[in-house]
Amino acid sequence: FPPVTLMRENIAMQFSHSYEIDAPASAVAAVLMSEELADRRLAALRTKPSSFTPGAERAILTVQVDAEQLPAQARRFLSSGLAASIVFTRSGNDVAAQLEAKLPVRASADFQVAGEGPATVTVTGDVHVSIPFVGKKIAEKVAQYAAKVVERDAALIREIIAQN
């Protein structure tokens, strides 16, 4: 008999969502790149940053997530937790975010910001999962969760804009 080879599924899911912020596009883009938003995002997830490297055109958020904070299914694969970085790159008023982690999951999001008040933010993203048998299910869950994260993001950005 020939050897059995497990095929790695490479499942891709896309998501898209839009919202408005009562501020100019440039102010919204600046908040998307800010340490304040990064801190609030992590507080909502009950995670603290390991480091944040700020920058007007490129910022990097590095986090360490303890295994106990991960869903039960993920703990089997990540028993010692997860270290990940999110690299934010700004071009004009648009911001791209790219997840960098040693995982069989890749994720990215693009924030297109337009308008001088209210600004319209259109978030599009991709999730790629390469896990045999359960890849599609994981990708679907991540894409569904992304909509909730984007809505929470919108609320956090509105809070920051209102305070400044």
Coordinates of N, CA, C and O in Angstrom, one line a residue:
F1 N 0.8 -1.2 0.0 CA 0.0 0.0 0.0 C 0.9 1.2 0.0 O 1.9 1.3 0.7
P2 N 0.4 2.3 -0.7 CA 1.2 3.5 -0.7 C 1.0 4.2 0.7 O 0.0 4.0 1.4
P3 N 2.0 5.1 1.1 CA 1.8 5.8 2.3 C 0.6 6.7 2.3 O 0.3 7.3 1.2
V4 N 0.0 6.9 3.4 CA -1.1 7.8 3.5 C -0.6 9.2 3.8 O 0.2 9.4 4.7
T5 N -1.0 10.2 3.1 CA -0.6 11.6 3.2 C -1.8 12.4 3.6 O -2.9 12.3 2.9
L6 N -1.8 13.1 4.7 CA -2.9 14.0 5.0 C -2.8 15.3 4.2 O -1.7 15.9 4.1
M7 N -3.8 15.6 3.5 CA -3.8 16.8 2.7 C -4.2 18.0 3.6 O -5.1 17.9 4.4
R8 N -3.4 19.1 3.5 CA -3.7 20.3 4.3 C -4.7 21.1 3.5 O -4.4 21.5 2.4
E9 N -5.8 21.3 4.1 CA -6.8 22.2 3.5 C -6.3 23.6 3.6 O -5.8 24.0 4.6
N10 N -6.5 24.3 2.6 CA -6.2 25.8 2.6 C -7.5 26.5 2.4 O -7.8 26.7 1.2
I11 N -8.2 26.8 3.4 CA -9.5 27.4 3.3 C -9.3 28.9 3.5 O -8.7 29.4 4.4
A12 N -10.0 29.7 2.6 CA -9.9 31.1 2.7 C -11.4 31.6 2.9 O -12.3 31.2 2.2
M13 N -11.5 32.6 3.8 CA -12.8 33.2 4.0 C -12.6 34.7 4.0 O -11.6 35.2 4.5
Q14 N -13.5 35.4 3.4 CA -13.4 36.9 3.4 C -14.5 37.5 4.2 O -15.6 36.9 4.4
F15 N -14.3 38.7 4.7 CA -15.3 39.4 5.4 C -15.2 40.9 5.0 O -14.2 41.4 4.5
S16 N -16.4 41.6 5.1 CA -16.4 43.0 4.8 C -17.5 43.6 5.7 O -18.5 43.1 6.0
H17 N -17.2 44.9 6.1 CA -18.1 45.6 7.0 C -17.8 47.1 6.9 O -16.6 47.5 6.7
S18 N -18.8 47.9 7.0 CA -18.6 49.4 6.9 C -19.3 50.0 8.1 O -20.3 49.5 8.7
Y19 N -18.7 51.1 8.5 CA -19.3 51.9 9.6 C -18.9 53.4 9.4 O -18.0 53.7 8.6
E20 N -19.6 54.3 10.1 CA -19.2 55.7 10.0 C -18.7 56.2 11.4 O -19.1 55.8 12.4
I21 N -17.8 57.2 11.3 CA -17.2 57.8 12.5 C -17.4 59.3 12.2 O -17.0 59.8 11.2
D22 N -17.9 60.0 13.2 CA -18.1 61.5 13.1 C -16.8 62.3 13.3 O -16.6 62.9 14.3
A23 N -15.9 62.1 12.3 CA -14.6 62.8 12.3 C -14.0 62.7 10.9 O -14.5 61.9 10.1
P24 N -13.1 63.6 10.6 CA -12.4 63.5 9.3 C -11.6 62.2 9.1 O -11.2 61.6 10.1
A25 N -11.5 61.7 7.9 CA -10.8 60.5 7.6 C -9.4 60.5 8.2 O -8.9 59.4 8.7
S26 N -8.7 61.6 8.1 CA -7.3 61.6 8.6 C -7.2 61.4 10.2 O -6.3 60.7 10.6
A27 N -8.2 61.9 10.9 CA -8.3 61.6 12.3 C -8.6 60.2 12.6 O -8.0 59.6 13.6
V28 N -9.5 59.6 11.9 CA -9.8 58.2 12.1 C -8.6 57.3 11.8 O -8.2 56.4 12.5
A29 N -7.9 57.6 10.7 CA -6.7 56.8 10.3 C -5.6 57.0 11.4 O -4.9 56.0 11.8
A30 N -5.5 58.2 12.0 CA -4.5 58.3 13.1 C -4.9 57.5 14.3 O -4.0 56.9 14.9
V31 N -6.1 57.4 14.6 CA -6.6 56.5 15.7 C -6.3 55.1 15.4 O -5.9 54.3 16.3
L32 N -6.5 54.6 14.2 CA -6.3 53.3 13.8 C -4.8 52.9 14.0 O -4.5 51.7 14.3
M33 N -3.9 53.8 14.0 CA -2.5 53.6 14.2 C -2.0 53.8 15.6 O -0.9 53.6 15.9
S34 N -3.0 54.2 16.5 CA -2.6 54.6 17.8 C -2.4 53.5 18.8 O -3.0 52.5 18.8
E35 N -1.5 53.8 19.8 CA -1.3 52.9 20.9 C -2.6 52.8 21.8 O -2.9 51.8 22.4
E36 N -3.3 54.0 21.9 CA -4.5 54.0 22.7 C -5.5 53.0 22.2 O -6.1 52.3 23.0
L37 N -5.7 53.0 20.9 CA -6.7 52.0 20.3 C -6.2 50.6 20.5 O -6.9 49.7 20.9
A38 N -4.9 50.3 20.3 CA -4.3 49.0 20.6 C -4.6 48.6 22.0 O -5.0 47.4 22.3
D39 N -4.3 49.5 23.0 CA -4.6 49.1 24.4 C -6.0 48.8 24.7 O -6.3 47.9 25.4
R40 N -6.9 49.6 24.1 CA -8.4 49.4 24.3 C -8.8 48.1 23.6 O -9.7 47.4 24.2
R41 N -8.3 47.8 22.5 CA -8.6 46.5 21.8 C -8.2 45.3 22.7 O -9.0 44.4 22.9
L42 N -7.0 45.4 23.3 CA -6.5 44.3 24.1 C -7.2 44.2 25.4 O -7.5 43.1 25.9
A43 N -7.6 45.4 26.0 CA -8.4 45.4 27.2 C -9.8 44.7 27.0 O -10.2 43.9 27.8
A44 N -10.4 44.9 25.8 CA -11.6 44.2 25.5 C -11.4 42.7 25.4 O -12.4 42.0 25.7
L45 N -10.2 42.3 25.0 CA -9.9 40.9 24.9 C -9.3 40.3 26.2 O -9.0 39.2 26.3
R46 N -9.2 41.2 27.2 CA -8.5 40.9 28.5 C -7.1 40.4 28.3 O -6.7 39.4 28.9
T47 N -6.4 41.0 27.4 CA -5.0 40.7 27.1 C -4.2 42.0 27.2 O -4.6 43.0 26.8
K48 N -3.0 41.9 27.6 CA -2.1 43.0 27.7 C -1.0 42.9 26.6 O -0.5 41.8 26.3
P49 N -0.6 44.1 26.1 CA 0.4 44.0 25.0 C 1.8 43.7 25.6 O 2.1 44.1 26.8
S50 N 2.6 42.9 24.9 CA 4.0 42.7 25.3 C 4.8 43.9 24.9 O 5.6 44.4 25.6
S51 N 4.4 44.5 23.7 CA 5.0 45.7 23.3 C 4.2 46.4 22.2 O 3.4 45.7 21.5
F52 N 4.4 47.7 22.0 CA 3.8 48.4 20.9 C 4.9 49.4 20.4 O 5.4 50.1 21.2
T53 N 5.1 49.3 19.1 CA 6.1 50.2 18.5 C 5.3 51.1 17.6 O 4.7 50.7 16.6
P54 N 5.1 52.4 18.1 CA 4.3 53.3 17.4 C 5.0 53.9 16.1 O 6.2 53.8 16.0
G55 N 4.2 54.4 15.2 CA 4.8 55.0 14.0 C 3.6 55.6 13.2 O 2.5 55.1 13.3
A56 N 3.9 56.7 12.5 CA 2.8 57.3 11.7 C 2.5 56.5 10.5 O 1.3 56.5 10.1
E57 N 3.4 55.7 9.9 CA 3.2 54.9 8.8 C 3.2 53.4 9.0 O 2.8 52.7 8.2
R58 N 3.9 53.0 10.1 CA 4.0 51.6 10.4 C 4.1 51.5 12.0 O 4.9 52.1 12.6
A59 N 3.2 50.6 12.5 CA 3.2 50.4 13.9 C 3.1 48.9 14.1 O 2.5 48.2 13.3
I60 N 3.6 48.4 15.2 CA 3.6 46.9 15.5 C 3.2 46.7 16.9 O 3.7 47.2 17.8
L61 N 2.1 45.8 17.0 CA 1.6 45.4 18.3 C 2.0 44.0 18.5 O 1.7 43.1 17.6
T62 N 2.7 43.6 19.6 CA 3.1 42.3 19.9 C 2.3 41.9 21.1 O 2.3 42.6 22.1
V63 N 1.7 40.7 21.1 CA 1.0 40.2 22.3 C 1.3 38.8 22.6 O 1.8 38.0 21.7
Q64 N 1.1 38.5 23.9 CA 1.3 37.1 24.3 C -0.1 36.7 25.0 O -0.5 37.4 25.9
V65 N -0.7 35.7 24.4 CA -2.0 35.3 24.9 C -1.8 33.9 25.7 O -1.2 33.0 25.1
D66 N -2.1 33.9 27.0 CA -2.0 32.7 27.8 C -2.9 31.6 27.3 O -4.0 31.9 26.8
A67 N -2.5 30.4 27.4 CA -3.4 29.3 26.9 C -4.8 29.3 27.5 O -5.7 29.0 26.9
E68 N -4.9 29.7 28.8 CA -6.2 29.7 29.5 C -7.2 30.7 28.8 O -8.4 30.6 28.9
Q69 N -6.6 31.7 28.1 CA -7.5 32.7 27.4 C -8.0 32.2 26.0 O -8.8 32.9 25.4
L70 N -7.4 31.1 25.6 CA -7.8 30.6 24.2 C -9.0 29.7 24.3 O -9.2 29.1 25.4
P71 N -9.8 29.6 23.2 CA -10.9 28.7 23.2 C -10.3 27.3 23.5 O -9.2 26.9 23.1
A72 N -11.2 26.4 24.0 CA -10.8 25.0 24.4 C -10.2 24.3 23.2 O -9.2 23.6 23.4
Q73 N -10.8 24.4 22.0 CA -10.3 23.7 20.9 C -8.8 24.2 20.5 O -8.0 23.4 20.1
A74 N -8.5 25.4 20.7 CA -7.2 26.0 20.4 C -6.2 25.5 21.4 O -5.0 25.4 21.0
R75 N -6.6 25.3 22.6 CA -5.6 25.0 23.6 C -4.9 23.6 23.3 O -3.8 23.4 23.7
R76 N -5.6 22.8 22.6 CA -4.9 21.5 22.2 C -3.7 21.7 21.4 O -2.7 21.0 21.5
F77 N -3.8 22.7 20.5 CA -2.7 23.0 19.6 C -1.7 24.0 20.1 O -0.6 24.1 19.7
L78 N -2.2 24.9 21.1 CA -1.4 25.9 21.6 C -1.3 25.9 23.1 O -1.6 26.8 23.8
S79 N -0.8 24.8 23.6 CA -0.8 24.5 25.1 C 0.1 25.5 25.9 O -0.2 25.7 27.0
S80 N 1.0 26.1 25.2 CA 1.9 27.1 25.9 C 1.4 28.5 25.6 O 2.1 29.5 25.9
G81 N 0.3 28.7 24.9 CA -0.2 30.1 24.6 C 0.2 30.5 23.2 O 0.6 29.6 22.4
L82 N 0.0 31.7 22.9 CA 0.2 32.2 21.6 C 1.0 33.6 21.6 O 0.6 34.5 22.4
A83 N 2.0 33.7 20.8 CA 2.7 34.9 20.6 C 2.4 35.4 19.2 O 2.5 34.6 18.3
A84 N 2.0 36.6 19.1 CA 1.6 37.1 17.7 C 1.9 38.6 17.6 O 2.0 39.3 18.6
S85 N 2.1 39.0 16.4 CA 2.3 40.5 16.1 C 1.3 40.9 15.1 O 1.0 40.1 14.2
I86 N 0.8 42.1 15.2 CA 0.0 42.7 14.2 C 0.7 43.9 13.7 O 1.1 44.8 14.5
V87 N 1.0 43.9 12.4 CA 1.7 45.0 11.8 C 0.7 45.9 11.1 O -0.1 45.4 10.2
F88 N 0.7 47.1 11.5 CA -0.3 48.1 10.9 C 0.6 49.0 9.9 O 1.6 49.5 10.3
T89 N 0.1 49.2 8.7 CA 0.8 50.0 7.7 C -0.2 51.1 7.2 O -1.3 50.7 6.8
R90 N 0.1 52.3 7.3 CA -0.8 53.4 6.8 C -0.3 54.0 5.5 O 0.9 54.3 5.3
S91 N -1.2 54.2 4.6 CA -0.9 54.8 3.3 C -2.1 55.8 3.1 O -3.2 55.4 2.8
G92 N -1.8 57.1 3.2 CA -2.8 58.1 3.2 C -3.7 57.9 4.4 O -3.3 57.9 5.5
N93 N -5.0 57.7 4.1 CA -6.0 57.5 5.2 C -6.4 56.0 5.3 O -7.2 55.7 6.1
D94 N -5.7 55.2 4.5 CA -6.0 53.7 4.6 C -5.0 53.0 5.4 O -3.8 53.4 5.4
V95 N -5.4 52.0 6.2 CA -4.6 51.3 7.1 C -4.8 49.8 6.8 O -5.9 49.3 6.7
A96 N -3.6 49.1 6.7 CA -3.6 47.6 6.5 C -3.1 47.0 7.8 O -2.2 47.5 8.4
A97 N -3.7 45.9 8.2 CA -3.3 45.1 9.3 C -3.0 43.7 8.9 O -3.8 43.1 8.2
Q98 N -1.8 43.2 9.3 CA -1.4 41.8 9.0 C -1.0 41.1 10.2 O -0.2 41.5 11.0
L99 N -1.6 39.9 10.5 CA -1.3 39.1 11.6 C 0.0 38.3 11.3 O 0.0 37.7 10.2
E100 N 0.9 38.3 12.2 CA 2.1 37.5 12.0 C 2.3 36.6 13.2 O 2.5 37.1 14.3
A101 N 2.2 35.3 13.0 CA 2.3 34.3 14.1 C 2.6 33.0 13.5 O 2.3 32.7 12.3
K102 N 3.2 32.2 14.3 CA 3.5 30.8 13.9 C 2.3 29.9 14.1 O 2.2 29.2 15.1
L103 N 1.4 30.1 13.2 CA 0.1 29.4 13.2 C -0.3 28.9 11.9 O 0.2 29.5 10.9
P104 N -1.2 27.9 11.8 CA -1.7 27.5 10.5 C -2.8 28.4 10.1 O -3.7 28.0 9.3
V105 N -2.8 29.6 10.6 CA -3.9 30.6 10.3 C -3.2 31.9 9.9 O -2.3 32.4 10.6
R106 N -3.6 32.5 8.8 CA -3.2 33.8 8.4 C -4.4 34.7 8.3 O -5.5 34.3 7.9
A107 N -4.2 36.0 8.7 CA -5.3 36.9 8.7 C -4.8 38.3 8.3 O -3.7 38.7 8.7
S108 N -5.6 39.0 7.6 CA -5.3 40.4 7.3 C -6.6 41.2 7.1 O -7.7 40.7 6.9
A109 N -6.5 42.5 7.3 CA -7.6 43.4 7.2 C -7.1 44.7 6.6 O -6.0 45.2 6.9
D110 N -8.0 45.3 5.7 CA -7.7 46.6 5.2 C -8.8 47.6 5.6 O -10.0 47.2 5.5
F111 N -8.4 48.7 6.1 CA -9.4 49.7 6.6 C -9.3 50.9 5.6 O -8.3 51.6 5.6
Q112 N -10.3 51.0 4.7 CA -10.3 52.1 3.8 C -11.2 53.2 4.4 O -12.4 53.0 4.7
V113 N -10.6 54.4 4.6 CA -11.2 55.5 5.3 C -11.4 56.7 4.4 O -10.4 57.1 3.8
A114 N -12.6 57.1 4.2 CA -12.9 58.2 3.3 C -13.9 59.2 3.9 O -14.8 58.7 4.7
G115 N -13.8 60.4 3.6 CA -14.8 61.4 4.0 C -14.2 62.4 5.0 O -13.3 62.1 5.7
E116 N -14.8 63.6 5.0 CA -14.3 64.6 6.0 C -15.3 64.8 7.1 O -15.2 65.8 7.8
G117 N -16.1 63.9 7.4 CA -17.0 64.0 8.6 C -18.4 64.0 8.2 O -18.9 64.9 7.7
P118 N -19.1 62.8 8.4 CA -18.5 61.7 9.0 C -17.6 60.9 8.0 O -17.9 60.9 6.8
A119 N -16.6 60.2 8.5 CA -15.8 59.4 7.7 C -16.4 58.0 7.6 O -17.0 57.5 8.5
T120 N -16.3 57.4 6.4 CA -16.8 56.0 6.2 C -15.6 55.1 6.3 O -14.6 55.3 5.5
V121 N -15.7 54.1 7.1 CA -14.6 53.1 7.2 C -15.2 51.8 6.6 O -16.2 51.3 7.1
T122 N -14.5 51.3 5.6 CA -14.8 50.0 5.0 C -13.7 49.0 5.3 O -12.6 49.3 4.9
V123 N -14.1 48.0 6.1 CA -13.1 47.0 6.5 C -13.3 45.7 5.7 O -14.4 45.2 5.6
T124 N -12.3 45.3 5.0 CA -12.3 44.0 4.2 C -11.1 43.2 4.7 O -10.1 43.7 5.1
G125 N -11.4 41.9 4.8 CA -10.3 41.1 5.3 C -10.4 39.7 4.8 O -11.4 39.2 4.2
D126 N -9.3 38.9 5.0 CA -9.1 37.6 4.6 C -8.6 36.7 5.8 O -7.8 37.2 6.5
V127 N -9.1 35.5 5.9 CA -8.7 34.6 6.9 C -8.3 33.3 6.1 O -9.2 32.8 5.3
H128 N -7.1 32.8 6.2 CA -6.7 31.6 5.6 C -6.3 30.6 6.7 O -5.5 30.9 7.5
V129 N -6.9 29.4 6.6 CA -6.6 28.3 7.6 C -6.1 27.1 6.9 O -6.7 26.6 5.9
S130 N -5.0 26.5 7.4 CA -4.4 25.3 6.8 C -4.4 24.2 7.9 O -3.3 23.9 8.4
I131 N -5.5 23.7 8.2 CA -5.6 22.6 9.2 C -6.5 21.5 8.6 O -7.6 21.8 8.2
P132 N -6.0 20.3 8.6 CA -6.8 19.2 8.0 C -8.1 19.0 8.7 O -8.2 19.2 10.0
F133 N -9.2 18.8 8.0 CA -10.5 18.4 8.5 C -11.3 19.5 9.1 O -12.5 19.6 8.9
V134 N -10.7 20.4 9.9 CA -11.5 21.4 10.6 C -11.2 22.8 10.1 O -11.7 23.8 10.7
G135 N -10.3 22.9 9.1 CA -10.0 24.2 8.6 C -11.1 25.1 8.2 O -11.2 26.3 8.5
K136 N -12.1 24.5 7.5 CA -13.2 25.3 7.0 C -14.1 25.8 8.2 O -14.5 27.0 8.2
K137 N -14.3 25.0 9.2 CA -15.1 25.4 10.3 C -14.4 26.5 11.1 O -15.0 27.4 11.5
I138 N -13.1 26.4 11.3 CA -12.4 27.4 12.0 C -12.4 28.7 11.2 O -12.7 29.8 11.8
A139 N -12.2 28.7 9.9 CA -12.2 29.9 9.1 C -13.6 30.6 9.1 O -13.7 31.8 9.2
E140 N -14.7 29.8 9.1 CA -16.0 30.3 9.2 C -16.2 31.0 10.5 O -16.8 32.1 10.6
K141 N -15.8 30.4 11.6 CA -15.9 31.0 12.9 C -15.2 32.3 13.1 O -15.6 33.3 13.6
V142 N -13.9 32.3 12.5 CA -13.1 33.5 12.6 C -13.8 34.6 11.8 O -13.8 35.8 12.2
A143 N -14.3 34.3 10.6 CA -14.9 35.3 9.8 C -16.2 35.9 10.5 O -16.4 37.1 10.4
Q144 N -16.9 35.0 11.1 CA -18.1 35.5 11.9 C -17.7 36.4 13.0 O -18.3 37.4 13.3
Y145 N -16.7 36.0 13.7 CA -16.2 36.7 14.9 C -15.6 38.1 14.4 O -15.7 39.1 15.1
A146 N -15.1 38.1 13.2 CA -14.5 39.4 12.7 C -15.5 40.5 12.6 O -15.2 41.7 13.0
A147 N -16.8 40.2 12.3 CA -17.8 41.2 12.2 C -18.0 41.8 13.6 O -18.2 43.1 13.7
K148 N -18.0 41.0 14.7 CA -18.2 41.5 16.0 C -17.0 42.4 16.4 O -17.1 43.4 17.1
V149 N -15.8 41.9 16.0 CA -14.6 42.7 16.4 C -14.6 44.0 15.7 O -14.2 45.1 16.3
V150 N -15.0 44.1 14.4 CA -15.1 45.3 13.7 C -16.1 46.3 14.3 O -15.8 47.5 14.5
E151 N -17.2 45.8 14.7 CA -18.2 46.7 15.4 C -17.7 47.2 16.8 O -17.9 48.3 17.1
R152 N -17.0 46.3 17.5 CA -16.4 46.8 18.8 C -15.3 47.8 18.5 O -15.2 48.8 19.2
D153 N -14.5 47.6 17.4 CA -13.5 48.6 17.0 C -14.1 49.9 16.7 O -13.6 51.0 17.1
A154 N -15.3 49.9 16.0 CA -15.9 51.2 15.7 C -16.3 51.9 17.0 O -16.1 53.1 17.1
A155 N -16.8 51.2 17.9 CA -17.2 51.8 19.2 C -16.0 52.4 19.9 O -16.0 53.5 20.5
L156 N -14.9 51.7 19.9 CA -13.7 52.1 20.6 C -13.1 53.4 19.9 O -12.7 54.3 20.5
I157 N -13.2 53.4 18.6 CA -12.7 54.6 17.8 C -13.6 55.8 18.1 O -13.1 56.9 18.3
R158 N -14.9 55.6 18.2 CA -15.8 56.7 18.5 C -15.5 57.2 19.9 O -15.5 58.5 20.1
E159 N -15.2 56.4 20.9 CA -14.9 56.8 22.2 C -13.6 57.7 22.2 O -13.5 58.7 22.9
I160 N -12.6 57.2 21.5 CA -11.3 57.9 21.5 C -11.5 59.3 20.8 O -11.0 60.3 21.3
I161 N -12.2 59.3 19.7 CA -12.5 60.6 19.0 C -13.2 61.6 19.9 O -12.9 62.7 19.9
A162 N -14.2 61.1 20.6 CA -15.0 61.9 21.5 C -14.2 62.5 22.6 O -14.5 63.6 23.1
Q163 N -13.2 61.7 23.1 CA -12.4 62.2 24.2 C -11.3 63.2 23.8 O -10.8 63.9 24.6
N164 N -11.0 63.2 22.5 CA -9.9 64.1 22.0 C -10.4 65.4 21.5 O -11.4 65.7 21.3

